[in-house]
C-alpha positions in Angstrom: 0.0 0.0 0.0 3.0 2.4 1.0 4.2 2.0 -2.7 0.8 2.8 -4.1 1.1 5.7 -2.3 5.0 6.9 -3.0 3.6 6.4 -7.2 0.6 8.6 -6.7 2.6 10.9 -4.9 5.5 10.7 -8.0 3.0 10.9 -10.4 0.9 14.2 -8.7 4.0 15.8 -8.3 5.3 15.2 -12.0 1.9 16.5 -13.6 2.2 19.9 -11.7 5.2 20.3 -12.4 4.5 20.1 -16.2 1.8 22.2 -16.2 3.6 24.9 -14.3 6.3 24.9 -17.5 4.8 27.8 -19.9 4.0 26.3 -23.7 7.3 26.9 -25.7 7.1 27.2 -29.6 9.6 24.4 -30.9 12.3 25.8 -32.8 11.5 26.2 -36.6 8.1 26.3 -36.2 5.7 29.3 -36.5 2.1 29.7 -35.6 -1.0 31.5 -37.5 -4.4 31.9 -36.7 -6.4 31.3 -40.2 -9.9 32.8 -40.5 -12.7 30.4 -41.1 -15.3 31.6 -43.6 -18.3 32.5 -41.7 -21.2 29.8 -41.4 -18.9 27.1 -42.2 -18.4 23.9 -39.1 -14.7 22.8 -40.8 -14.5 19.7 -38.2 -11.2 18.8 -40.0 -10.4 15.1 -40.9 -7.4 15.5 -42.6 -5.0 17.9 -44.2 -2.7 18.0 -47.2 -0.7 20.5 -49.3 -1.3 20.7 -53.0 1.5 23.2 -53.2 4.0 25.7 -51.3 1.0 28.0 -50.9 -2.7 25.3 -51.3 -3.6 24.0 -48.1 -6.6 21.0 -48.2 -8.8 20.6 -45.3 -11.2 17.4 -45.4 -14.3 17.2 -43.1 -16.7 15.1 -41.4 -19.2 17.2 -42.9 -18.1 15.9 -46.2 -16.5 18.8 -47.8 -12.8 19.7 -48.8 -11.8 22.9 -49.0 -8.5 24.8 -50.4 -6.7 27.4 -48.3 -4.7 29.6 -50.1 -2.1 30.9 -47.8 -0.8 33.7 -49.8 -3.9 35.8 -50.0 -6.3 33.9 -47.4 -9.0 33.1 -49.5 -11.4 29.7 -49.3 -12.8 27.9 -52.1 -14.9 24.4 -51.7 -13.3 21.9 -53.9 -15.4 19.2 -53.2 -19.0 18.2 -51.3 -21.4 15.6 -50.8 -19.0 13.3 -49.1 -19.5 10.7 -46.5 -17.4 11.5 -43.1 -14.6 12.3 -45.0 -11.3 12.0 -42.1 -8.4 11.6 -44.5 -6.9 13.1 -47.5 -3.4 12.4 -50.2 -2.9 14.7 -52.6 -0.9 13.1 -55.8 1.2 15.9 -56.9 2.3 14.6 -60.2 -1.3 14.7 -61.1 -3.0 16.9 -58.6 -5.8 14.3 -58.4 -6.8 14.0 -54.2 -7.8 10.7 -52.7 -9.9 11.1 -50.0 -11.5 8.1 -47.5 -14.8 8.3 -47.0 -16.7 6.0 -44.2 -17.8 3.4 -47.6 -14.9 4.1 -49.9 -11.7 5.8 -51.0 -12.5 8.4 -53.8 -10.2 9.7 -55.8 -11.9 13.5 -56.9 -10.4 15.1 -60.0 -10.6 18.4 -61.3 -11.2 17.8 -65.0 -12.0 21.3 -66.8 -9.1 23.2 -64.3 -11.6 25.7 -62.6 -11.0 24.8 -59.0 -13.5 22.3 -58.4 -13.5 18.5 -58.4 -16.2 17.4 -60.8 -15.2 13.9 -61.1 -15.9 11.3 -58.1 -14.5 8.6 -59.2 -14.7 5.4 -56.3 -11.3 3.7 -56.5 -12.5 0.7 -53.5 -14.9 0.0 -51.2 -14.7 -3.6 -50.3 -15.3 -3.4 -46.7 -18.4 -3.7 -44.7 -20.8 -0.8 -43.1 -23.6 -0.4 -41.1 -25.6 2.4 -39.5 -23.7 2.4 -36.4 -22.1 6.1 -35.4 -18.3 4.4 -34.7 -17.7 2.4 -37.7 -15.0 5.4 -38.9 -12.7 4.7 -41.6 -9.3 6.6 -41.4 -6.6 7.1 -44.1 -5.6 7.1 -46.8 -1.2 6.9 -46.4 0.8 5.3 -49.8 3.7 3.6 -49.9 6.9 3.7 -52.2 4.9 0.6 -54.9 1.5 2.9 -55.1 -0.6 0.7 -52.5 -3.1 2.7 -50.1 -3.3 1.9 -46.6 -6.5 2.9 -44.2 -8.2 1.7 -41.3 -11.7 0.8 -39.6 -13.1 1.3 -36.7 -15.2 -1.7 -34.9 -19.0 -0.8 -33.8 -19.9 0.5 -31.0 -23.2 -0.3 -28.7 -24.4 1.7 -25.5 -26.8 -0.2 -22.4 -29.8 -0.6 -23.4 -29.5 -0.5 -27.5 -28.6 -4.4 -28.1 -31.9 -5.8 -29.3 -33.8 -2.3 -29.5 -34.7 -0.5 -32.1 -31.9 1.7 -32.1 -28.7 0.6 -34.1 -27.4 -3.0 -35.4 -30.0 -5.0 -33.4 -28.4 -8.0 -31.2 -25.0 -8.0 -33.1 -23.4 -5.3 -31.1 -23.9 -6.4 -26.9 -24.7 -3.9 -24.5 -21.6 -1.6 -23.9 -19.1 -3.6 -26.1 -16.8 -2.7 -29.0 -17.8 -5.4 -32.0 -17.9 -6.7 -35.4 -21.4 -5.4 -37.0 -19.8 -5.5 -40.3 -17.3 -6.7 -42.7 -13.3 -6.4 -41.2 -13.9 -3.7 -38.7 -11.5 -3.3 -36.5 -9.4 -4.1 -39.4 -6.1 -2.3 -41.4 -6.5 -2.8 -45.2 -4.2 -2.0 -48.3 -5.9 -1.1 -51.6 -3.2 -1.6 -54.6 -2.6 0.0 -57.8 -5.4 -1.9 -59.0 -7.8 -1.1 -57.2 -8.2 -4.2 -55.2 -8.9 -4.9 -51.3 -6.7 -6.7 -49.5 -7.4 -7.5 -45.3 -3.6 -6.2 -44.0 -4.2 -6.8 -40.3 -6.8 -7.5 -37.4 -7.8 -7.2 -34.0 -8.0 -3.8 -33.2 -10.3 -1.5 -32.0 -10.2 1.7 -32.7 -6.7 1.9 -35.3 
């Protein structure tokens, strides 16, 4: 009990301590506040530069934005997503892969004025019910061209297992499950296109 009570004591001591140390900028780094267009809820996913000077925000509102850092101004490249939280930005072509909670979408702005306009799905071989926590993150690429993402396993809260709120029965009461193809689940997608299960048993990766 005495050593319980000599690591509490280590560990209270060690947390005030840190938060008596005033936030330092690490060197090479700068800071900017960016205005947010009014009446927009970003709720970034994921971010990626185009260029020195285009920033892309993703949302899970469904929306990417560009940024353009050297005169400040917003422009909505592309809407009508599903949860989007993660972008890649290909900058041989300037095509953007975003993951979406069903798919990875590769958007592709076709006639050069700013905006995707084509939404082209590149995979979506894994499974998806309605349940809130089935997220899908990613997309990161590898030196051969293969994508790389990750799902979330469902969720259920007391009382929803065999009501009729979510995924009836397959989720139990306050546990972390399976409603749905390879959640909990990392995946690659390759050059082709195709799904392939990478690795398992994790929650929420």
């Amino acid at each position: 009990m005495k050593l319980i009570q000599i690591f509490i004591f280590t560990i209270c001591c060690s947390l005030t301590v840190s938060a008596a140390r005033p936030m330092v900028k690490p060197v090479g780094y700068e800071v900017e506040t960016i205005e947010i267009p009014k009446g927009i809820t970003l709720g970034v996913g994921g971010m990626a530069f185009m260029d020195r000077t285009t920033m892309l925000i993703c949302t899970r509102e469904g929306e990417v934005w560009k940024y353009n850092t050297k005169d400040g101004q917003w422009q909505l490249y592309a809407d009508g997503l599903h949860e989007s939280l993660g972008l890649w930005v290909d900058h041989k072509t300037s095509d953007v892969y975003v993951m979406q909670r069903p798919e990875l979408t590769r958007l592709v702005d076709t006639n050069k004025d700013g905006k995707a306009d084509l939404y082209q799905s590149i995979n979506a071989g894994w499974g998806l019910t309605d349940n809130y926590h089935e997220y899908t993150f990613g997309p990161v690429r590898d030196s051969k061209g293969n994508f790389y993402g990750t799902l979330n396993t469902s969720l259920s809260w007391p009382g929803w297992a065999g009501s009729d709120k979510w995924d009836k029965a397959r989720v139990h009461d306050s546990k972390m499950g399976r409603a749905a193809k390879y959640r909990g689940w990392s995946f690659q997608i390759t050059p082709k296109g195709e799904f392939v299960p990478y690795s398992l048993g994790m929650r929420s990766p």
